[in-house]
Amino acid sequence: MELRVLHFIPYVPEDAALAAFLDKVLTFLSEECEVHLAMLTPERKLLEPDAAPATSEPMDGIPVGATSEVAGRKYHIHCIGTGNPNYGKSHPVNLLALQKRYLELLYSLMPQIVHVHGSYHYFNSRISLWSRKRGFPVVFSPYGGMNPDFIEAEYGMRTWKMICYQKAMTRGAAAILTSDPKESEYVQHEGLTNRVELVSDPRTDEYWGEENYAHSTLVLYQKVLDSDKGMHIDQKSREALCSLLHLSLSGSTERQPLCSEDILNLRSITPKQWHDIHLFALEQGVTSNLEEGIAKAQLTIPEFHKETHPTFELRHPKDTKPLDTTLLTPNPMLRRLQENKLRESDEPTRNACVMLLNLRHHLRQDTATLRHLCDLTAVFRFDSMDEARLASLLKELKLYQFTRRICQVLGETTYLDEGYMPVTALDDRGTAILRSHLMKY
């Protein structure tokens, strides 16, 4: 599937050099992917004011929601304003109407990436927010707006814009594309984001043209798409990974641990989906389980090399180490109390309780992963425990309801059978909250 990117810039830049630069970059990008440009005003072109339109529409503007086509141009321009050339410049804007028009365009195109150009424009921050809330990753190009020298020189109104929306827009972006080293250093030093890609500016580097800049931008897009895979992986790929995790955790004497629907789903996975599954497994620390499941299923899949697929670090680092059997409770008094209650238990029962306590700790710290669920599944499947004693101990530790909910989640992720669950699974509002933490990854 061809990459589709929706760019947004409110108006044609007053700086002719910047306008020419954008036009060339978008043109080069359109040779490798499908490029769309959304604007607030009905501009037919960034440059070539005398160029004839490719359509028979009048020259005074593009109808709202229509696409501009210029001879020789390969990218499409969309107007999301009212059609007024001065829209948003001198009169208040109906944000609800603008949001509706933008979302209609967004969902009609369904781009893989939204790229917002320019800083300190309120509409840019809204476009970024509306896109991110609906799961579309946003790349942001500030063009020097986050340079500390510029911020200091423009102290005043810029300061209020930074407080109100500019910093939030920078933090929320999936990646920052900049050509200014000082800007890159400032964004990272202030802790706004560490996802900054520094690409040389063709306007100042005579050895670096717009074509190279466009290629580096495409590489950045792919890096964004390969990062945070848990938030963007499709349902079929999720189910395929769950099937393989279940297969890797199955006993050697089980004749057919997967049902026919799971087998058919595994056979229908495309090379692109296998790519996503590998990245997702890497994020979750279950690569070894994935490989074991693939071997047991005797599947032939495309090779995957992590080195050729660079990714950004996760926004919230995850713990991909095995689920510890040593208590991680941070409060010393509470940890001592828990240890006293566990002292008389046999080792399998104690380990199960400690792992459940540690899983709850990871959930509170937002560091829980599929690796932890696999470790807990293995304990429930293969360790012999006195279930009555375990249930009593879980109640003493105030873990009983939590364990019931975890069993429900294990049944959905690692396909743990009810016969291996030490307590009855519970699917309620608390389970939905757990599921949202574990399944969003």
Tab-separated table of C-alpha atoms in Angstrom:
chain	number	residue	atom	x	y	z
A	1	MET	CA	0.000	0.000	0.000
A	2	GLU	CA	1.357	3.391	-0.988
A	3	LEU	CA	2.193	5.778	1.824
A	4	ARG	CA	-0.325	8.628	2.044
A	5	VAL	CA	0.654	11.855	3.821
A	6	LEU	CA	-1.536	14.855	4.619
A	7	HIS	CA	0.399	18.094	5.049
A	8	PHE	CA	-1.082	21.195	6.656
A	9	ILE	CA	-0.048	24.812	6.382
A	10	PRO	CA	-2.625	27.536	7.098
A	11	TYR	CA	-1.544	29.988	4.376
A	12	VAL	CA	1.068	30.316	1.645
A	13	PRO	CA	4.237	31.533	3.437
A	14	GLU	CA	5.030	35.206	2.919
A	15	ASP	CA	8.676	34.202	2.587
A	16	ALA	CA	9.003	33.350	-1.120
A	17	ALA	CA	12.084	31.191	-0.463
A	18	LEU	CA	10.168	29.076	2.067
A	19	ALA	CA	7.203	28.783	-0.300
A	20	ALA	CA	9.510	27.620	-3.103
A	21	PHE	CA	11.222	25.181	-0.757
A	22	LEU	CA	7.896	23.652	0.352
A	23	ASP	CA	6.677	23.330	-3.209
A	24	LYS	CA	9.834	21.520	-4.321
A	25	VAL	CA	9.873	19.195	-1.317
A	26	LEU	CA	6.203	18.279	-1.747
A	27	THR	CA	6.816	17.667	-5.435
A	28	PHE	CA	9.726	15.313	-4.725
A	29	LEU	CA	7.723	13.569	-1.991
A	30	SER	CA	4.838	13.038	-4.396
A	31	GLU	CA	7.135	10.949	-6.596
A	32	GLU	CA	7.474	8.393	-3.784
A	33	CYS	CA	4.114	8.602	-1.994
A	34	GLU	CA	0.655	10.130	-2.231
A	35	VAL	CA	0.839	13.733	-1.004
A	36	HIS	CA	-2.031	16.023	0.004
A	37	LEU	CA	-1.790	19.586	1.279
A	38	ALA	CA	-4.603	21.123	3.357
A	39	MET	CA	-4.864	24.915	3.660
A	40	LEU	CA	-7.315	27.388	5.148
A	41	THR	CA	-7.566	29.518	2.045
A	42	PRO	CA	-8.451	28.562	-1.548
A	43	GLU	CA	-4.904	28.878	-2.907
A	44	ARG	CA	-4.363	27.038	-6.160
A	45	LYS	CA	-0.610	26.934	-5.853
A	46	LEU	CA	2.330	27.786	-3.664
A	47	LEU	CA	4.234	29.162	-6.640
A	48	GLU	CA	3.790	29.820	-10.365
A	49	PRO	CA	1.072	32.492	-10.038
A	50	ASP	CA	0.630	32.530	-13.811
A	51	ALA	CA	0.272	28.766	-14.171
A	52	ALA	CA	-2.942	27.665	-15.797
A	53	PRO	CA	-5.173	25.346	-13.786
A	54	ALA	CA	-5.729	21.821	-14.978
A	55	THR	CA	-9.473	22.149	-14.356
A	56	SER	CA	-12.116	24.481	-15.742
A	57	GLU	CA	-12.951	25.968	-12.326
A	58	PRO	CA	-12.746	29.778	-12.004
A	59	MET	CA	-9.444	31.312	-10.915
A	60	ASP	CA	-10.889	33.181	-7.926
A	61	GLY	CA	-10.659	30.137	-5.660
A	62	ILE	CA	-11.354	26.508	-4.958
A	63	PRO	CA	-14.742	25.458	-3.599
A	64	VAL	CA	-14.669	24.340	0.019
A	65	GLY	CA	-13.387	20.784	0.257
A	66	ALA	CA	-12.356	20.674	-3.402
A	67	THR	CA	-8.902	19.750	-4.687
A	68	SER	CA	-6.607	22.015	-6.641
A	69	GLU	CA	-4.701	20.547	-9.569
A	70	VAL	CA	-1.964	22.418	-11.406
A	71	ALA	CA	-0.324	21.166	-14.580
A	72	GLY	CA	2.952	19.453	-13.719
A	73	ARG	CA	2.147	19.186	-10.021
A	74	LYS	CA	1.751	15.751	-8.513
A	75	TYR	CA	0.364	16.685	-5.101
A	76	HIS	CA	-3.162	17.785	-4.280
A	77	ILE	CA	-4.207	20.966	-2.463
A	78	HIS	CA	-7.397	20.999	-0.394
A	79	CYS	CA	-9.209	24.018	1.041
A	80	ILE	CA	-10.735	23.446	4.487
A	81	GLY	CA	-11.792	27.060	4.991
A	82	THR	CA	-15.014	28.686	3.859
A	83	GLY	CA	-13.551	29.741	0.518
A	84	ASN	CA	-12.816	33.285	1.695
A	85	PRO	CA	-9.227	34.295	0.776
A	86	ASN	CA	-8.969	36.136	4.132
A	87	TYR	CA	-10.403	33.280	6.192
A	88	GLY	CA	-8.965	33.347	9.709
A	89	LYS	CA	-6.852	36.428	9.102
A	90	SER	CA	-9.116	39.235	10.256
A	91	HIS	CA	-12.356	37.671	11.540
A	92	PRO	CA	-13.163	35.062	14.226
A	93	VAL	CA	-13.337	31.476	13.017
A	94	ASN	CA	-15.997	28.916	13.840
A	95	LEU	CA	-13.725	26.185	15.189
A	96	LEU	CA	-16.460	23.545	15.238
A	97	ALA	CA	-17.166	24.101	11.541
A	98	LEU	CA	-13.439	24.061	10.748
A	99	GLN	CA	-12.996	20.860	12.731
A	100	LYS	CA	-15.873	19.231	10.875
A	101	ARG	CA	-14.429	20.136	7.463
A	102	TYR	CA	-10.956	18.971	8.476
A	103	LEU	CA	-12.187	15.651	9.861
A	104	GLU	CA	-14.190	15.021	6.698
A	105	LEU	CA	-10.980	15.464	4.702
A	106	LEU	CA	-8.950	13.430	7.207
A	107	TYR	CA	-11.302	10.441	7.133
A	108	SER	CA	-11.795	10.597	3.385
A	109	LEU	CA	-8.006	10.373	2.851
A	110	MET	CA	-7.065	8.212	5.890
A	111	PRO	CA	-3.376	9.238	5.728
A	112	GLN	CA	-0.725	7.260	7.564
A	113	ILE	CA	1.004	10.518	8.588
A	114	VAL	CA	-0.169	14.098	9.203
A	115	HIS	CA	2.641	16.644	8.745
A	116	VAL	CA	2.071	20.110	10.254
A	117	HIS	CA	4.282	22.964	9.061
A	118	GLY	CA	5.030	26.085	11.102
A	119	SER	CA	5.001	27.291	14.702
A	120	TYR	CA	2.918	29.707	16.771
A	121	HIS	CA	-0.231	29.385	14.699
A	122	TYR	CA	-3.267	28.369	16.713
A	123	PHE	CA	-4.822	26.480	13.793
A	124	ASN	CA	-1.677	24.362	13.514
A	125	SER	CA	-2.087	23.295	17.122
A	126	ARG	CA	-5.760	22.419	16.549
A	127	ILE	CA	-4.989	20.360	13.439
A	128	SER	CA	-2.310	18.520	15.395
A	129	LEU	CA	-4.640	17.905	18.343
A	130	TRP	CA	-7.599	16.774	16.203
A	131	SER	CA	-5.347	14.341	14.344
A	132	ARG	CA	-3.631	12.878	17.419
A	133	LYS	CA	-6.919	12.341	19.249
A	134	ARG	CA	-8.035	10.099	16.405
A	135	GLY	CA	-4.874	8.045	16.297
A	136	PHE	CA	-3.089	9.708	13.361
A	137	PRO	CA	0.639	10.269	14.091
A	138	VAL	CA	1.721	13.889	13.616
A	139	VAL	CA	5.109	15.076	12.361
A	140	PHE	CA	5.856	18.722	13.180
A	141	SER	CA	8.250	21.076	11.356
A	142	PRO	CA	8.785	24.243	13.465
A	143	TYR	CA	11.107	26.023	10.959
A	144	GLY	CA	13.101	27.784	13.680
A	145	GLY	CA	10.123	28.597	15.883
A	146	MET	CA	11.578	26.527	18.741
A	147	ASN	CA	15.034	28.096	18.493
A	148	PRO	CA	15.876	29.631	21.923
A	149	ASP	CA	17.298	32.794	20.306
A	150	PHE	CA	14.059	33.312	18.374
A	151	ILE	CA	11.949	32.666	21.467
A	152	GLU	CA	13.962	35.181	23.506
A	153	ALA	CA	13.884	37.806	20.748
A	154	GLU	CA	10.111	37.414	20.389
A	155	TYR	CA	9.443	37.455	24.132
A	156	GLY	CA	5.894	38.603	24.856
A	157	MET	CA	3.093	37.265	22.725
A	158	ARG	CA	5.234	34.277	21.755
A	159	THR	CA	5.548	33.445	25.467
A	160	TRP	CA	1.791	33.208	25.870
A	161	LYS	CA	1.545	31.074	22.748
A	162	MET	CA	4.232	28.769	24.135
A	163	ILE	CA	2.295	28.393	27.398
A	164	CYS	CA	-1.115	27.990	25.775
A	165	TYR	CA	-0.463	25.573	22.944
A	166	GLN	CA	3.011	25.537	21.390
A	167	LYS	CA	4.721	23.346	23.994
A	168	ALA	CA	1.765	20.954	24.084
A	169	MET	CA	1.866	20.701	20.302
A	170	THR	CA	5.605	19.933	20.401
A	171	ARG	CA	5.215	17.321	23.149
A	172	GLY	CA	2.373	15.574	21.361
A	173	ALA	CA	4.076	15.234	18.003
A	174	ALA	CA	5.223	11.767	16.958
A	175	ALA	CA	8.438	13.402	15.704
A	176	ILE	CA	9.983	16.848	15.168
A	177	LEU	CA	11.680	17.533	11.832
A	178	THR	CA	14.149	20.395	12.063
A	179	SER	CA	17.182	21.770	10.252
A	180	ASP	CA	18.367	23.900	13.192
A	181	PRO	CA	20.823	22.237	15.642
A	182	LYS	CA	20.070	24.824	18.362
A	183	GLU	CA	16.353	24.197	17.929
A	184	SER	CA	16.892	20.455	18.215
A	185	GLU	CA	19.008	20.870	21.341
A	186	TYR	CA	16.463	23.202	22.953
A	187	VAL	CA	13.506	20.862	22.364
A	188	GLN	CA	15.377	17.930	23.908
A	189	HIS	CA	16.950	19.923	26.737
A	190	GLU	CA	13.555	21.283	27.806
A	191	GLY	CA	12.206	17.744	27.943
A	192	LEU	CA	9.516	18.452	25.349
A	193	THR	CA	10.404	15.359	23.328
A	194	ASN	CA	13.449	13.318	22.405
A	195	ARG	CA	11.993	12.449	19.016
A	196	VAL	CA	13.872	15.052	17.019
A	197	GLU	CA	15.275	14.394	13.551
A	198	LEU	CA	17.900	16.839	12.308
A	199	VAL	CA	17.988	17.165	8.500
A	200	SER	CA	20.169	19.685	6.686
A	201	ASP	CA	18.365	22.608	5.029
A	202	PRO	CA	18.911	22.777	1.229
A	203	ARG	CA	18.514	26.555	1.378
A	204	THR	CA	21.710	26.892	3.426
A	205	ASP	CA	23.597	23.744	2.400
A	206	GLU	CA	24.670	23.886	-1.228
A	207	TYR	CA	25.544	20.176	-1.198
A	208	TRP	CA	22.130	19.112	0.063
A	209	GLY	CA	19.222	19.554	-2.344
A	210	GLU	CA	15.463	19.345	-1.910
A	211	GLU	CA	15.467	15.803	-3.266
A	212	ASN	CA	17.779	14.638	-0.465
A	213	TYR	CA	15.650	16.516	2.049
A	214	ALA	CA	12.512	14.804	0.735
A	215	HIS	CA	14.192	11.394	0.949
A	216	SER	CA	15.227	12.029	4.571
A	217	THR	CA	11.655	13.089	5.325
A	218	LEU	CA	10.370	9.789	3.923
A	219	VAL	CA	12.855	7.903	6.118
A	220	LEU	CA	11.514	9.827	9.111
A	221	TYR	CA	7.930	8.924	8.183
A	222	GLN	CA	8.846	5.234	8.128
A	223	LYS	CA	10.614	5.561	11.464
A	224	VAL	CA	7.477	7.116	12.959
A	225	LEU	CA	5.284	4.342	11.545
A	226	ASP	CA	7.633	1.674	12.936
A	227	SER	CA	7.563	3.255	16.413
A	228	ASP	CA	4.749	2.858	18.970
A	229	LYS	CA	3.617	-0.155	17.016
A	230	GLY	CA	1.255	-1.241	19.753
A	231	MET	CA	-0.877	1.834	19.115
A	232	HIS	CA	-1.137	1.263	15.365
A	233	ILE	CA	-1.111	-2.489	14.856
A	234	ASP	CA	-4.273	-3.902	13.279
A	235	GLN	CA	-6.597	-6.429	14.906
A	236	LYS	CA	-5.590	-9.354	12.680
A	237	SER	CA	-1.941	-8.871	13.620
A	238	ARG	CA	-2.826	-8.650	17.314
A	239	GLU	CA	-4.775	-11.895	17.101
A	240	ALA	CA	-1.940	-13.567	15.192
A	241	LEU	CA	0.565	-12.600	17.889
A	242	CYS	CA	-1.783	-13.823	20.641
A	243	SER	CA	-2.126	-17.152	18.820
A	244	LEU	CA	1.639	-17.535	18.570
A	245	LEU	CA	2.106	-16.616	22.234
A	246	HIS	CA	-0.442	-19.279	23.164
A	247	LEU	CA	1.363	-21.762	20.940
A	248	SER	CA	4.735	-20.969	22.503
A	249	LEU	CA	3.280	-21.501	25.990
A	250	SER	CA	1.479	-24.725	25.149
A	251	GLY	CA	2.609	-28.080	26.479
A	252	SER	CA	4.587	-30.477	24.318
A	253	THR	CA	1.832	-33.125	24.548
A	254	GLU	CA	-0.974	-30.893	23.283
A	255	ARG	CA	-2.019	-32.095	19.850
A	256	GLN	CA	-3.906	-29.023	18.540
A	257	PRO	CA	-3.541	-25.953	20.765
A	258	LEU	CA	-4.954	-23.584	18.097
A	259	CYS	CA	-8.467	-23.546	16.677
A	260	SER	CA	-9.149	-23.461	12.937
A	261	GLU	CA	-9.928	-19.700	12.955
A	262	ASP	CA	-6.512	-18.927	14.465
A	263	ILE	CA	-4.760	-21.156	11.926
A	264	LEU	CA	-6.550	-19.487	8.999
A	265	ASN	CA	-5.712	-16.056	10.387
A	266	LEU	CA	-2.013	-16.950	10.663
A	267	ARG	CA	-1.962	-18.154	7.062
A	268	SER	CA	-3.548	-14.909	5.840
A	269	ILE	CA	-1.009	-12.552	7.445
A	270	THR	CA	0.766	-10.405	4.835
A	271	PRO	CA	4.513	-9.555	4.808
A	272	LYS	CA	3.696	-6.015	5.994
A	273	GLN	CA	1.708	-7.426	8.915
A	274	TRP	CA	4.569	-9.792	9.825
A	275	HIS	CA	6.821	-6.750	9.853
A	276	ASP	CA	4.445	-5.013	12.296
A	277	ILE	CA	4.125	-8.129	14.456
A	278	HIS	CA	7.913	-8.385	14.828
A	279	LEU	CA	8.174	-4.725	15.860
A	280	PHE	CA	5.284	-5.123	18.290
A	281	ALA	CA	6.851	-8.240	19.821
A	282	LEU	CA	10.152	-6.383	20.174
A	283	GLU	CA	8.423	-3.549	22.065
A	284	GLN	CA	6.743	-6.059	24.369
A	285	GLY	CA	9.752	-8.280	25.035
A	286	VAL	CA	8.159	-11.417	23.549
A	287	THR	CA	10.372	-11.920	20.483
A	288	SER	CA	11.549	-15.314	21.770
A	289	ASN	CA	7.922	-16.415	22.298
A	290	LEU	CA	7.056	-15.197	18.814
A	291	GLU	CA	9.896	-17.158	17.223
A	292	GLU	CA	9.019	-20.290	19.205
A	293	GLY	CA	5.373	-19.991	18.160
A	294	ILE	CA	6.356	-19.576	14.510
A	295	ALA	CA	8.573	-22.662	14.716
A	296	LYS	CA	5.810	-24.740	16.313
A	297	ALA	CA	3.310	-23.594	13.689
A	298	GLN	CA	5.850	-24.405	10.947
A	299	LEU	CA	5.215	-21.061	9.259
A	300	THR	CA	7.389	-19.618	6.508
A	301	ILE	CA	7.551	-15.856	6.984
A	302	PRO	CA	9.701	-12.993	5.616
A	303	GLU	CA	13.006	-12.391	7.385
A	304	PHE	CA	13.103	-9.493	9.821
A	305	HIS	CA	16.246	-7.559	10.754
A	306	LYS	CA	15.844	-4.985	13.506
A	307	GLU	CA	18.937	-3.082	12.350
A	308	THR	CA	17.239	-2.105	9.092
A	309	HIS	CA	14.156	-0.719	10.874
A	310	PRO	CA	15.189	2.086	13.251
A	311	THR	CA	12.547	3.224	15.736
A	312	PHE	CA	12.121	5.936	18.343
A	313	GLU	CA	12.219	5.059	22.012
A	314	LEU	CA	8.814	4.479	23.556
A	315	ARG	CA	7.258	7.549	25.169
A	316	HIS	CA	6.718	5.515	28.331
A	317	PRO	CA	9.555	2.977	28.710
A	318	LYS	CA	8.323	-0.581	29.239
A	319	ASP	CA	9.845	-3.323	31.357
A	320	THR	CA	10.634	-6.213	29.018
A	321	LYS	CA	12.506	-8.283	31.620
A	322	PRO	CA	10.920	-11.416	33.127
A	323	LEU	CA	8.326	-10.788	35.823
A	324	ASP	CA	10.358	-10.757	39.038
A	325	THR	CA	9.720	-13.179	41.912
A	326	THR	CA	11.178	-10.636	44.339
A	327	LEU	CA	8.744	-8.041	45.669
A	328	LEU	CA	8.940	-4.664	43.936
A	329	THR	CA	6.590	-2.863	46.351
A	330	PRO	CA	8.236	0.546	46.882
A	331	ASN	CA	6.776	1.158	50.369
A	332	PRO	CA	9.073	-0.619	52.915
A	333	MET	CA	6.357	-1.056	55.536
A	334	LEU	CA	3.855	-2.461	53.052
A	335	ARG	CA	6.497	-4.756	51.557
A	336	ARG	CA	7.362	-6.103	55.030
A	337	LEU	CA	3.672	-6.751	55.712
A	338	GLN	CA	3.295	-8.630	52.421
A	339	GLU	CA	6.405	-10.699	53.107
A	340	ASN	CA	5.042	-11.693	56.514
A	341	LYS	CA	1.814	-12.946	54.930
A	342	LEU	CA	3.771	-14.929	52.333
A	343	ARG	CA	6.274	-16.456	54.733
A	344	GLU	CA	4.405	-19.700	55.437
A	345	SER	CA	3.447	-20.382	51.802
A	346	ASP	CA	5.026	-23.030	49.583
A	347	GLU	CA	7.302	-21.743	46.823
A	348	PRO	CA	4.911	-22.017	43.814
A	349	THR	CA	2.108	-20.259	45.693
A	350	ARG	CA	4.458	-17.578	46.978
A	351	ASN	CA	5.940	-16.970	43.517
A	352	ALA	CA	2.467	-16.635	41.967
A	353	CYS	CA	1.417	-14.074	44.604
A	354	VAL	CA	4.652	-12.098	44.277
A	355	MET	CA	4.335	-12.024	40.488
A	356	LEU	CA	0.752	-10.761	40.752
A	357	LEU	CA	1.853	-8.048	43.198
A	358	ASN	CA	4.672	-7.073	40.849
A	359	LEU	CA	2.326	-7.037	37.859
A	360	ARG	CA	0.039	-4.660	39.735
A	361	HIS	CA	3.080	-2.483	40.464
A	362	HIS	CA	4.032	-2.449	36.770
A	363	LEU	CA	0.478	-1.522	35.812
A	364	ARG	CA	0.550	1.427	38.215
A	365	GLN	CA	3.912	2.505	36.767
A	366	ASP	CA	2.650	1.995	33.175
A	367	THR	CA	5.512	-0.409	32.485
A	368	ALA	CA	3.558	-3.678	32.122
A	369	THR	CA	4.176	-5.686	28.934
A	370	LEU	CA	3.068	-8.859	27.226
A	371	ARG	CA	6.247	-10.468	28.589
A	372	HIS	CA	4.774	-10.232	32.091
A	373	LEU	CA	1.501	-11.802	30.955
A	374	CYS	CA	3.385	-14.671	29.315
A	375	ASP	CA	5.396	-15.295	32.506
A	376	LEU	CA	2.227	-15.359	34.590
A	377	THR	CA	0.527	-17.672	32.094
A	378	ALA	CA	3.430	-20.111	32.312
A	379	VAL	CA	3.174	-20.155	36.117
A	380	PHE	CA	-0.567	-20.842	36.021
A	381	ARG	CA	-0.155	-23.592	33.411
A	382	PHE	CA	2.854	-25.496	34.659
A	383	ASP	CA	3.304	-24.835	38.415
A	384	SER	CA	1.394	-27.086	40.784
A	385	MET	CA	-0.390	-25.030	43.456
A	386	ASP	CA	-3.020	-25.508	46.128
A	387	GLU	CA	-5.736	-23.325	44.568
A	388	ALA	CA	-7.740	-23.086	47.810
A	389	ARG	CA	-4.658	-21.878	49.694
A	390	LEU	CA	-3.792	-19.510	46.849
A	391	ALA	CA	-7.306	-18.016	46.846
A	392	SER	CA	-7.167	-17.494	50.606
A	393	LEU	CA	-3.774	-15.831	50.364
A	394	LEU	CA	-4.918	-13.600	47.513
A	395	LYS	CA	-7.793	-12.369	49.682
A	396	GLU	CA	-5.391	-11.608	52.547
A	397	LEU	CA	-3.224	-9.611	50.155
A	398	LYS	CA	-6.282	-7.870	48.674
A	399	LEU	CA	-5.399	-9.376	45.288
A	400	TYR	CA	-8.397	-11.627	44.734
A	401	GLN	CA	-10.469	-9.309	42.529
A	402	PHE	CA	-7.346	-8.161	40.709
A	403	THR	CA	-6.364	-11.778	39.958
A	404	ARG	CA	-9.836	-12.586	38.645
A	405	ARG	CA	-9.599	-9.653	36.257
A	406	ILE	CA	-6.069	-10.611	35.190
A	407	CYS	CA	-7.315	-14.122	34.410
A	408	GLN	CA	-9.905	-12.584	32.091
A	409	VAL	CA	-7.190	-10.575	30.329
A	410	LEU	CA	-4.943	-13.655	30.075
A	411	GLY	CA	-7.813	-15.521	28.429
A	412	GLU	CA	-7.933	-12.759	25.793
A	413	THR	CA	-4.191	-12.285	25.215
A	414	THR	CA	-2.438	-15.620	25.764
A	415	TYR	CA	-5.643	-17.688	25.382
A	416	LEU	CA	-5.292	-19.194	28.860
A	417	ASP	CA	-7.947	-21.910	29.290
A	418	GLU	CA	-10.359	-21.702	32.224
A	419	GLY	CA	-9.048	-24.999	33.553
A	420	TYR	CA	-5.646	-23.395	34.212
A	421	MET	CA	-7.047	-20.297	35.916
A	422	PRO	CA	-6.544	-20.465	39.708
A	423	VAL	CA	-9.631	-18.277	40.258
A	424	THR	CA	-12.734	-17.604	38.185
A	425	ALA	CA	-12.253	-14.910	35.543
A	426	LEU	CA	-14.157	-11.655	36.026
A	427	ASP	CA	-15.140	-9.260	33.238
A	428	ASP	CA	-16.371	-5.989	34.742
A	429	ARG	CA	-15.546	-2.298	34.673
A	430	GLY	CA	-12.287	-2.902	36.561
A	431	THR	CA	-11.306	-5.464	33.931
A	432	ALA	CA	-12.006	-2.904	31.202
A	433	ILE	CA	-9.621	-0.476	32.915
A	434	LEU	CA	-6.937	-3.162	33.152
A	435	ARG	CA	-7.528	-4.101	29.539
A	436	SER	CA	-7.136	-0.503	28.417
A	437	HIS	CA	-3.760	-0.291	30.195
A	438	LEU	CA	-2.520	-3.611	28.877
A	439	MET	CA	-3.965	-3.534	25.385
A	440	LYS	CA	-3.031	0.031	24.441
A	441	TYR	CA	0.661	-0.701	24.973
